mmCIF file of C-alpha atoms in Angstrom:
data_model
loop_
_atom_site.group_PDB
_atom_site.id
_atom_site.type_symbol
_atom_site.label_atom_id
_atom_site.label_comp_id
_atom_site.label_asym_id
_atom_site.label_seq_id
_atom_site.Cartn_x
_atom_site.Cartn_y
_atom_site.Cartn_z
ATOM 1 C CA UNK A 1 1.351 -29.336 -29.934
ATOM 2 C CA UNK A 2 3.375 -26.485 -28.431
ATOM 3 C CA UNK A 3 6.663 -25.641 -30.105
ATOM 4 C CA UNK A 4 9.598 -26.914 -28.040
ATOM 5 C CA UNK A 5 13.215 -25.922 -27.607
ATOM 6 C CA UNK A 6 14.120 -29.071 -29.583
ATOM 7 C CA UNK A 7 12.009 -27.889 -32.536
ATOM 8 C CA UNK A 8 13.844 -24.573 -32.596
ATOM 9 C CA UNK A 9 17.227 -26.312 -32.409
ATOM 10 C CA UNK A 10 16.363 -28.525 -35.387
ATOM 11 C CA UNK A 11 15.060 -25.596 -37.449
ATOM 12 C CA UNK A 12 18.166 -23.505 -36.685
ATOM 13 C CA UNK A 13 20.529 -26.450 -37.146
ATOM 14 C CA UNK A 14 22.143 -25.962 -33.739
ATOM 15 C CA UNK A 15 22.282 -27.810 -30.438
ATOM 16 C CA UNK A 16 19.563 -27.475 -27.809
ATOM 17 C CA UNK A 17 22.105 -25.988 -25.417
ATOM 18 C CA UNK A 18 22.761 -23.203 -27.952
ATOM 19 C CA UNK A 19 19.048 -22.386 -27.994
ATOM 20 C CA UNK A 20 18.942 -22.453 -24.210
ATOM 21 C CA UNK A 21 21.908 -20.055 -23.940
ATOM 22 C CA UNK A 22 20.276 -17.691 -26.444
ATOM 23 C CA UNK A 23 17.243 -17.276 -24.225
ATOM 24 C CA UNK A 24 19.160 -17.149 -20.934
ATOM 25 C CA UNK A 25 19.943 -13.543 -19.856
ATOM 26 C CA UNK A 26 23.679 -13.007 -19.483
ATOM 27 C CA UNK A 27 24.681 -16.302 -21.136
ATOM 28 C CA UNK A 28 27.542 -16.269 -23.642
ATOM 29 C CA UNK A 29 26.391 -16.602 -27.257
ATOM 30 C CA UNK A 30 27.686 -15.053 -30.480
ATOM 31 C CA UNK A 31 25.617 -12.476 -32.350
ATOM 32 C CA UNK A 32 25.488 -14.756 -35.411
ATOM 33 C CA UNK A 33 24.171 -17.643 -33.309
ATOM 34 C CA UNK A 34 21.643 -15.373 -31.567
ATOM 35 C CA UNK A 35 20.230 -14.135 -34.890
ATOM 36 C CA UNK A 36 20.013 -17.694 -36.225
ATOM 37 C CA UNK A 37 18.170 -19.031 -33.173
ATOM 38 C CA UNK A 38 15.853 -16.044 -32.811
ATOM 39 C CA UNK A 39 14.955 -16.274 -36.513
ATOM 40 C CA UNK A 40 14.015 -19.954 -36.146
ATOM 41 C CA UNK A 41 12.026 -19.199 -32.986
ATOM 42 C CA UNK A 42 10.095 -16.442 -34.751
ATOM 43 C CA UNK A 43 9.262 -18.702 -37.706
ATOM 44 C CA UNK A 44 7.932 -21.410 -35.400
ATOM 45 C CA UNK A 45 6.206 -19.055 -32.949
ATOM 46 C CA UNK A 46 8.341 -20.262 -30.058
ATOM 47 C CA UNK A 47 8.344 -18.484 -26.688
ATOM 48 C CA UNK A 48 10.652 -19.545 -23.829
ATOM 49 C CA UNK A 49 8.985 -21.303 -20.903
ATOM 50 C CA UNK A 50 9.645 -19.054 -17.916
ATOM 51 C CA UNK A 51 9.197 -21.835 -15.383
ATOM 52 C CA UNK A 52 11.543 -24.152 -17.257
ATOM 53 C CA UNK A 53 14.101 -21.351 -17.519
ATOM 54 C CA UNK A 54 13.983 -20.887 -13.761
ATOM 55 C CA UNK A 55 15.320 -24.424 -13.308
ATOM 56 C CA UNK A 56 18.436 -23.354 -15.205
ATOM 57 C CA UNK A 57 18.892 -19.852 -13.814
ATOM 58 C CA UNK A 58 17.728 -20.546 -10.253
ATOM 59 C CA UNK A 59 15.519 -17.441 -10.450
ATOM 60 C CA UNK A 60 11.762 -17.436 -11.007
ATOM 61 C CA UNK A 61 11.545 -13.615 -11.248
ATOM 62 C CA UNK A 62 8.409 -14.071 -9.170
ATOM 63 C CA UNK A 63 7.691 -11.570 -6.379
ATOM 64 C CA UNK A 64 5.130 -12.354 -3.699
ATOM 65 C CA UNK A 65 2.768 -9.463 -2.948
ATOM 66 C CA UNK A 66 1.259 -10.075 0.495
ATOM 67 C CA UNK A 67 -1.615 -8.012 1.914
ATOM 68 C CA UNK A 68 -4.471 -8.291 4.389
ATOM 69 C CA UNK A 69 -6.800 -5.389 3.623
ATOM 70 C CA UNK A 70 -8.650 -6.302 0.448
ATOM 71 C CA UNK A 71 -11.882 -4.680 1.703
ATOM 72 C CA UNK A 72 -10.379 -1.195 1.476
ATOM 73 C CA UNK A 73 -10.810 0.309 -2.036
ATOM 74 C CA UNK A 74 -7.455 2.091 -1.742
ATOM 75 C CA UNK A 75 -5.762 -1.251 -2.266
ATOM 76 C CA UNK A 76 -7.238 -1.578 -5.755
ATOM 77 C CA UNK A 77 -4.928 1.290 -6.675
ATOM 78 C CA UNK A 78 -2.062 -0.233 -4.706
ATOM 79 C CA UNK A 79 -2.393 -3.617 -6.429
ATOM 80 C CA UNK A 80 -2.752 -2.025 -9.861
ATOM 81 C CA UNK A 81 0.436 0.006 -9.381
ATOM 82 C CA UNK A 82 2.386 -2.918 -7.936
ATOM 83 C CA UNK A 83 1.405 -5.492 -10.538
ATOM 84 C CA UNK A 84 2.025 -3.165 -13.487
ATOM 85 C CA UNK A 85 5.239 -1.845 -11.968
ATOM 86 C CA UNK A 86 6.677 -5.311 -11.339
ATOM 87 C CA UNK A 87 5.714 -6.522 -14.809
ATOM 88 C CA UNK A 88 7.319 -3.459 -16.402
ATOM 89 C CA UNK A 89 10.709 -4.437 -14.952
ATOM 90 C CA UNK A 90 10.450 -8.080 -15.966
ATOM 91 C CA UNK A 91 9.178 -9.480 -12.669
ATOM 92 C CA UNK A 92 6.041 -11.520 -12.080
ATOM 93 C CA UNK A 93 3.705 -10.714 -9.165
ATOM 94 C CA UNK A 94 2.127 -13.462 -7.059
ATOM 95 C CA UNK A 95 -0.725 -12.029 -4.983
ATOM 96 C CA UNK A 96 -1.443 -13.510 -1.563
ATOM 97 C CA UNK A 97 -4.586 -12.548 0.365
ATOM 98 C CA UNK A 98 -3.965 -13.010 4.079
ATOM 99 C CA UNK A 99 -7.627 -12.443 5.043
ATOM 100 C CA UNK A 100 -7.573 -12.946 8.822
ATOM 101 C CA UNK A 101 -4.404 -15.049 8.837
ATOM 102 C CA UNK A 102 -1.614 -13.013 10.401
ATOM 103 C CA UNK A 103 0.748 -15.934 11.116
ATOM 104 C CA UNK A 104 3.734 -15.322 8.811
ATOM 105 C CA UNK A 105 4.651 -19.024 8.820
ATOM 106 C CA UNK A 106 1.743 -19.871 6.525
ATOM 107 C CA UNK A 107 2.701 -17.117 4.087
ATOM 108 C CA UNK A 108 6.352 -18.153 4.123
ATOM 109 C CA UNK A 109 5.346 -21.741 3.368
ATOM 110 C CA UNK A 110 3.334 -20.670 0.325
ATOM 111 C CA UNK A 111 6.028 -18.322 -0.957
ATOM 112 C CA UNK A 112 8.572 -21.131 -0.748
ATOM 113 C CA UNK A 113 6.271 -23.470 -2.639
ATOM 114 C CA UNK A 114 6.363 -21.037 -5.552
ATOM 115 C CA UNK A 115 10.088 -20.321 -5.142
ATOM 116 C CA UNK A 116 9.596 -16.553 -5.158
ATOM 117 C CA UNK A 117 12.710 -14.411 -5.477
ATOM 118 C CA UNK A 118 11.383 -11.841 -3.005
ATOM 119 C CA UNK A 119 8.321 -10.611 -1.118
ATOM 120 C CA UNK A 120 6.636 -7.236 -0.751
ATOM 121 C CA UNK A 121 4.429 -6.981 2.338
ATOM 122 C CA UNK A 122 1.894 -4.277 1.398
ATOM 123 C CA UNK A 123 0.123 -3.390 4.634
ATOM 124 C CA UNK A 124 -0.101 -0.525 7.103
ATOM 125 C CA UNK A 125 -1.759 -2.681 9.762
ATOM 126 C CA UNK A 126 0.576 -5.660 10.186
ATOM 127 C CA UNK A 127 3.239 -5.485 12.921
ATOM 128 C CA UNK A 128 6.884 -5.103 11.845
ATOM 129 C CA UNK A 129 7.558 -8.672 12.999
ATOM 130 C CA UNK A 130 5.503 -10.048 10.122
ATOM 131 C CA UNK A 131 7.950 -8.789 7.482
ATOM 132 C CA UNK A 132 10.934 -9.669 9.694
ATOM 133 C CA UNK A 133 9.818 -13.333 9.599
ATOM 134 C CA UNK A 134 10.451 -13.392 5.824
ATOM 135 C CA UNK A 135 13.928 -11.936 6.360
ATOM 136 C CA UNK A 136 14.656 -14.598 8.966
ATOM 137 C CA UNK A 137 13.514 -17.243 6.478
ATOM 138 C CA UNK A 138 16.091 -15.982 3.969
ATOM 139 C CA UNK A 139 13.580 -14.332 1.619
ATOM 140 C CA UNK A 140 14.362 -10.753 0.464
ATOM 141 C CA UNK A 141 11.532 -8.572 1.763
ATOM 142 C CA UNK A 142 10.307 -4.977 1.547
ATOM 143 C CA UNK A 143 7.545 -3.711 3.842
ATOM 144 C CA UNK A 144 5.520 -1.193 1.844
ATOM 145 C CA UNK A 145 3.299 1.096 3.953
ATOM 146 C CA UNK A 146 5.162 -0.266 6.955
ATOM 147 C CA UNK A 147 5.741 1.375 10.312
ATOM 148 C CA UNK A 148 8.293 4.179 10.370
ATOM 149 C CA UNK A 149 11.100 3.460 12.847
ATOM 150 C CA UNK A 150 14.591 4.892 13.283
ATOM 151 C CA UNK A 151 16.382 1.549 12.913
ATOM 152 C CA UNK A 152 14.264 -0.782 10.734
ATOM 153 C CA UNK A 153 14.965 -4.516 10.734
ATOM 154 C CA UNK A 154 13.817 -4.819 7.114
ATOM 155 C CA UNK A 155 13.481 -2.353 4.245
ATOM 156 C CA UNK A 156 10.471 -0.096 4.866
ATOM 157 C CA UNK A 157 8.765 2.328 2.479
ATOM 158 C CA UNK A 158 5.856 4.451 3.672
ATOM 159 C CA UNK A 159 4.808 7.544 5.595
ATOM 160 C CA UNK A 160 5.187 8.876 9.128
ATOM 161 C CA UNK A 161 1.778 8.068 10.586
ATOM 162 C CA UNK A 162 2.554 9.873 13.837
ATOM 163 C CA UNK A 163 3.201 13.082 11.912
ATOM 164 C CA UNK A 164 -0.048 12.548 9.968
ATOM 165 C CA UNK A 165 -1.881 12.498 13.297
ATOM 166 C CA UNK A 166 -0.217 15.775 14.229
ATOM 167 C CA UNK A 167 -1.160 17.277 10.850
ATOM 168 C CA UNK A 168 -4.817 16.370 11.333
ATOM 169 C CA UNK A 169 -4.824 17.916 14.827
ATOM 170 C CA UNK A 170 -3.258 21.134 13.536
ATOM 171 C CA UNK A 171 -5.895 21.385 10.813
ATOM 172 C CA UNK A 172 -8.708 21.095 13.351
ATOM 173 C CA UNK A 173 -7.079 23.616 15.686
ATOM 174 C CA UNK A 174 -6.618 26.099 12.830
ATOM 175 C CA UNK A 175 -10.386 25.953 12.256
ATOM 176 C CA UNK A 176 -11.161 26.720 15.907
ATOM 177 C CA UNK A 177 -12.790 23.400 16.779
ATOM 178 C CA UNK A 178 -12.704 22.915 20.559
ATOM 179 C CA UNK A 179 -14.348 19.479 20.802
ATOM 180 C CA UNK A 180 -12.674 16.930 18.525
ATOM 181 C CA UNK A 181 -12.345 13.174 18.240
ATOM 182 C CA UNK A 182 -10.263 10.461 16.631
ATOM 183 C CA UNK A 183 -12.167 7.739 14.788
ATOM 184 C CA UNK A 184 -9.538 5.159 13.931
ATOM 185 C CA UNK A 185 -9.331 1.687 12.472
ATOM 186 C CA UNK A 186 -8.648 -1.466 14.515
ATOM 187 C CA UNK A 187 -6.885 -0.646 17.780
ATOM 188 C CA UNK A 188 -4.312 -3.393 17.160
ATOM 189 C CA UNK A 189 -3.267 -1.836 13.843
ATOM 190 C CA UNK A 190 0.115 -0.086 13.910
ATOM 191 C CA UNK A 191 -1.153 2.677 11.612
ATOM 192 C CA UNK A 192 -4.100 3.337 13.967
ATOM 193 C CA UNK A 193 -1.812 3.434 16.998
ATOM 194 C CA UNK A 194 0.605 5.877 15.377
ATOM 195 C CA UNK A 195 -2.040 8.204 13.922
ATOM 196 C CA UNK A 196 -3.795 8.343 17.281
ATOM 197 C CA UNK A 197 -0.515 8.966 19.130
ATOM 198 C CA UNK A 198 0.360 11.921 16.899
ATOM 199 C CA UNK A 199 -3.168 13.316 17.146
ATOM 200 C CA UNK A 200 -3.327 13.382 20.944
ATOM 201 C CA UNK A 201 0.299 14.518 21.246
ATOM 202 C CA UNK A 202 -0.420 17.639 19.204
ATOM 203 C CA UNK A 203 -3.721 18.344 20.956
ATOM 204 C CA UNK A 204 -2.013 18.099 24.356
ATOM 205 C CA UNK A 205 -0.563 21.522 23.515
ATOM 206 C CA UNK A 206 -4.126 22.886 23.606
ATOM 207 C CA UNK A 207 -5.643 22.002 27.008
ATOM 208 C CA UNK A 208 -8.787 23.996 26.193
ATOM 209 C CA UNK A 209 -9.693 21.478 23.441
ATOM 210 C CA UNK A 210 -11.767 18.446 24.425
ATOM 211 C CA UNK A 211 -10.541 15.152 22.869
ATOM 212 C CA UNK A 212 -12.205 11.749 22.643
ATOM 213 C CA UNK A 213 -11.535 8.632 20.572
ATOM 214 C CA UNK A 214 -13.061 5.475 19.152
ATOM 215 C CA UNK A 215 -11.678 2.481 17.262
ATOM 216 C CA UNK A 216 -13.615 0.835 14.445
ATOM 217 C CA UNK A 217 -13.549 -2.909 13.864
ATOM 218 C CA UNK A 218 -11.929 -2.542 10.433
ATOM 219 C CA UNK A 219 -10.852 -0.030 7.812
ATOM 220 C CA UNK A 220 -14.187 -0.293 5.986
ATOM 221 C CA UNK A 221 -17.167 1.866 5.004
ATOM 222 C CA UNK A 222 -19.539 -0.104 7.236
ATOM 223 C CA UNK A 223 -17.236 0.193 10.254
ATOM 224 C CA UNK A 224 -16.963 3.964 9.830
ATOM 225 C CA UNK A 225 -20.715 4.294 9.382
ATOM 226 C CA UNK A 226 -21.397 2.183 12.470
ATOM 227 C CA UNK A 227 -19.031 4.158 14.709
ATOM 228 C CA UNK A 228 -20.406 7.528 13.602
ATOM 229 C CA UNK A 229 -24.000 6.321 14.074
ATOM 230 C CA UNK A 230 -23.050 5.370 17.607
ATOM 231 C CA UNK A 231 -21.586 8.844 18.237
ATOM 232 C CA UNK A 232 -24.724 10.490 16.862
ATOM 233 C CA UNK A 233 -26.894 8.722 19.434
ATOM 234 C CA UNK A 234 -25.355 10.930 22.135
ATOM 235 C CA UNK A 235 -23.513 14.214 21.735
ATOM 236 C CA UNK A 236 -21.010 14.002 18.845
ATOM 237 C CA UNK A 237 -17.801 16.006 18.646
ATOM 238 C CA UNK A 238 -17.569 19.065 16.416
ATOM 239 C CA UNK A 239 -14.994 17.414 14.144
ATOM 240 C CA UNK A 240 -13.378 14.001 13.597
ATOM 241 C CA UNK A 241 -10.047 12.811 12.311
ATOM 242 C CA UNK A 242 -10.947 9.506 10.692
ATOM 243 C CA UNK A 243 -7.761 7.487 10.322
ATOM 244 C CA UNK A 244 -8.610 6.474 6.758
ATOM 245 C CA UNK A 245 -10.710 7.792 3.842
ATOM 246 C CA UNK A 246 -13.031 4.804 3.676
ATOM 247 C CA UNK A 247 -13.859 5.245 7.383
ATOM 248 C CA UNK A 248 -14.477 8.929 6.657
ATOM 249 C CA UNK A 249 -16.886 8.172 3.824
ATOM 250 C CA UNK A 250 -18.802 5.753 6.046
ATOM 251 C CA UNK A 251 -18.963 8.436 8.744
ATOM 252 C CA UNK A 252 -20.225 11.020 6.220
ATOM 253 C CA UNK A 253 -22.960 8.599 5.166
ATOM 254 C CA UNK A 254 -24.176 8.289 8.772
ATOM 255 C CA UNK A 255 -24.046 12.065 9.271
ATOM 256 C CA UNK A 256 -26.114 12.778 6.177
ATOM 257 C CA UNK A 257 -28.642 10.031 6.901
ATOM 258 C CA UNK A 258 -29.245 11.590 10.323
ATOM 259 C CA UNK A 259 -30.234 14.866 8.663
ATOM 260 C CA UNK A 260 -26.991 16.640 9.533
ATOM 261 C CA UNK A 261 -24.342 17.898 7.140
ATOM 262 C CA UNK A 262 -20.588 18.279 6.886
ATOM 263 C CA UNK A 263 -18.973 20.671 7.599
ATOM 264 C CA UNK A 264 -21.923 22.713 8.900
ATOM 265 C CA UNK A 265 -22.735 20.321 11.741
ATOM 266 C CA UNK A 266 -19.744 17.965 11.940
ATOM 267 C CA UNK A 267 -16.315 18.336 10.347
ATOM 268 C CA UNK A 268 -14.398 15.374 8.896
ATOM 269 C CA UNK A 269 -10.776 14.940 7.805
ATOM 270 C CA UNK A 270 -9.527 11.638 6.410
ATOM 271 C CA UNK A 271 -6.259 10.106 5.289
ATOM 272 C CA UNK A 272 -5.107 8.609 1.949
ATOM 273 C CA UNK A 273 -6.756 10.780 -0.715
ATOM 274 C CA UNK A 274 -8.288 7.778 -2.469
ATOM 275 C CA UNK A 275 -10.137 8.343 -5.747
ATOM 276 C CA UNK A 276 -13.598 8.325 -4.139
ATOM 277 C CA UNK A 277 -12.543 11.152 -1.816
ATOM 278 C CA UNK A 278 -12.324 13.409 -4.878
ATOM 279 C CA UNK A 279 -15.860 12.685 -6.091
ATOM 280 C CA UNK A 280 -18.026 15.797 -6.092
ATOM 281 C CA UNK A 281 -20.720 14.273 -3.873
ATOM 282 C CA UNK A 282 -18.064 13.400 -1.249
ATOM 283 C CA UNK A 283 -15.400 16.135 -1.583
ATOM 284 C CA UNK A 284 -13.498 14.893 1.454
ATOM 285 C CA UNK A 285 -10.822 17.029 3.055
ATOM 286 C CA UNK A 286 -8.026 14.567 3.644
ATOM 287 C CA UNK A 287 -4.304 13.947 4.036
ATOM 288 C CA UNK A 288 -2.719 12.813 0.778
ATOM 289 C CA UNK A 289 -0.534 9.705 1.001
ATOM 290 C CA UNK A 290 1.837 9.522 -2.018
ATOM 291 C CA UNK A 291 0.916 5.965 -2.964
ATOM 292 C CA UNK A 292 2.444 6.046 -6.458
ATOM 293 C CA UNK A 293 5.832 7.094 -5.062
ATOM 294 C CA UNK A 294 5.689 4.508 -2.273
ATOM 295 C CA UNK A 295 4.951 1.689 -4.712
ATOM 296 C CA UNK A 296 7.608 2.833 -7.175
ATOM 297 C CA UNK A 297 10.225 3.107 -4.441
ATOM 298 C CA UNK A 298 9.292 -0.328 -3.063
ATOM 299 C CA UNK A 299 9.872 -1.884 -6.482
ATOM 300 C CA UNK A 300 13.208 -0.048 -6.840
ATOM 301 C CA UNK A 301 14.250 -1.367 -3.439
ATOM 302 C CA UNK A 302 13.233 -4.916 -4.334
ATOM 303 C CA UNK A 303 15.294 -4.777 -7.548
ATOM 304 C CA UNK A 304 18.292 -3.557 -5.540
ATOM 305 C CA UNK A 305 17.851 -6.399 -3.042
ATOM 306 C CA UNK A 306 17.755 -9.012 -5.805
ATOM 307 C CA UNK A 307 21.181 -7.748 -6.896
ATOM 308 C CA UNK A 308 22.471 -7.281 -3.360
ATOM 309 C CA UNK A 309 20.519 -9.452 -0.865
ATOM 310 C CA UNK A 310 22.644 -8.338 2.113
ATOM 311 C CA UNK A 311 21.844 -4.628 1.772
ATOM 312 C CA UNK A 312 21.518 -2.904 5.145
ATOM 313 C CA UNK A 313 17.815 -2.257 5.989
ATOM 314 C CA UNK A 314 16.690 1.185 4.905
ATOM 315 C CA UNK A 315 13.579 3.271 5.659
ATOM 316 C CA UNK A 316 12.239 5.550 2.943
ATOM 317 C CA UNK A 317 9.584 7.841 4.394
ATOM 318 C CA UNK A 318 7.573 10.145 2.126
ATOM 319 C CA UNK A 319 5.942 13.403 3.270
ATOM 320 C CA UNK A 320 2.163 13.851 3.200
ATOM 321 C CA UNK A 321 0.104 16.947 2.401
ATOM 322 C CA UNK A 322 -3.377 18.172 3.299
ATOM 323 C CA UNK A 323 -5.856 18.287 0.410
ATOM 324 C CA UNK A 324 -8.631 20.691 1.321
ATOM 325 C CA UNK A 325 -12.064 20.156 -0.148
ATOM 326 C CA UNK A 326 -15.319 20.759 1.734
ATOM 327 C CA UNK A 327 -15.762 18.622 4.869
ATOM 328 C CA UNK A 328 -14.071 21.027 7.303
ATOM 329 C CA UNK A 329 -15.046 24.589 8.122
ATOM 330 C CA UNK A 330 -12.679 27.251 6.719
ATOM 331 C CA UNK A 331 -9.443 28.110 8.479
ATOM 332 C CA UNK A 332 -10.064 30.919 10.961
ATOM 333 C CA UNK A 333 -9.954 34.204 9.063
ATOM 334 C CA UNK A 334 -10.820 32.653 5.680
ATOM 335 C CA UNK A 335 -14.286 33.236 4.262
ATOM 336 C CA UNK A 336 -14.281 29.978 2.326
ATOM 337 C CA UNK A 337 -12.092 26.862 1.994
ATOM 338 C CA UNK A 338 -9.514 26.626 -0.740
ATOM 339 C CA UNK A 339 -10.318 23.704 -2.969
ATOM 340 C CA UNK A 340 -7.337 21.523 -3.748
ATOM 341 C CA UNK A 341 -6.421 18.574 -5.907
ATOM 342 C CA UNK A 342 -4.068 15.793 -5.032
ATOM 343 C CA UNK A 343 -0.539 15.941 -6.469
#
């Protein structure tokens, strides 16, 4: 039988309420009483029941982690960082896979069933209104990898996807490509829309450069491979900005299977700098997204919200950098590309 609070009280010779106060953060208890109760608990092998404690404190210390892109390998890193980070500060993650369900009401219902103290929406594809629905339901929320806006309605931590599109365009221009294309994720995705907007905005400054675009069905390897195979059936562009590394790797697979190579025949630049992008047989030139900093800042913001639920919404936007490997031709004037490693 599991050791109960009553067993500890009897061993320590104190009341059950004294044991309860000892294991309740912030409760008033003398040092002598604490040592007595903790000694009895150690002898019996007692550990406080977190769920039972929540009935007393009104806090479960549970944080819902909501996402909809489990097919993208980058989210293995995201989930690892989030779960370990939350646990390290005494919080408990509850992972919710949206799959194709983008109605926030279903997610809110589940989060309420588990009485979560807050929610982190970890997605670059969901519209801002999804996270706002949690705020309207009275649940503290942070939108990690959310859309960058001047006046956010909820706390947002992420990158400026429009600027990333501009960065990719500048990289292609600096390498003297004059026929380029954007191969993005789903057209309805906010990250796709913003990366495409920045890309074409920057290229509009260079009317001599031909620009085309295509939207894949998902941020997946197969979707990137399919879109590039379709391009290769006609006349492909000289270089592509793929709005995500996993799309880029799928595109590289199609290029190589067709007997072509990158960057000799077709240049590719991605976005994220996921682990696979660094593999020697891939060596993808890409835009590094500082995922570790975004996750850490999201957790910091959630902790602040738990202490101060009415905090004014804040946007924390992190800069990105280009990591050059070997899927783009050298910058004009350079004899060879400079190999780089992610920060």
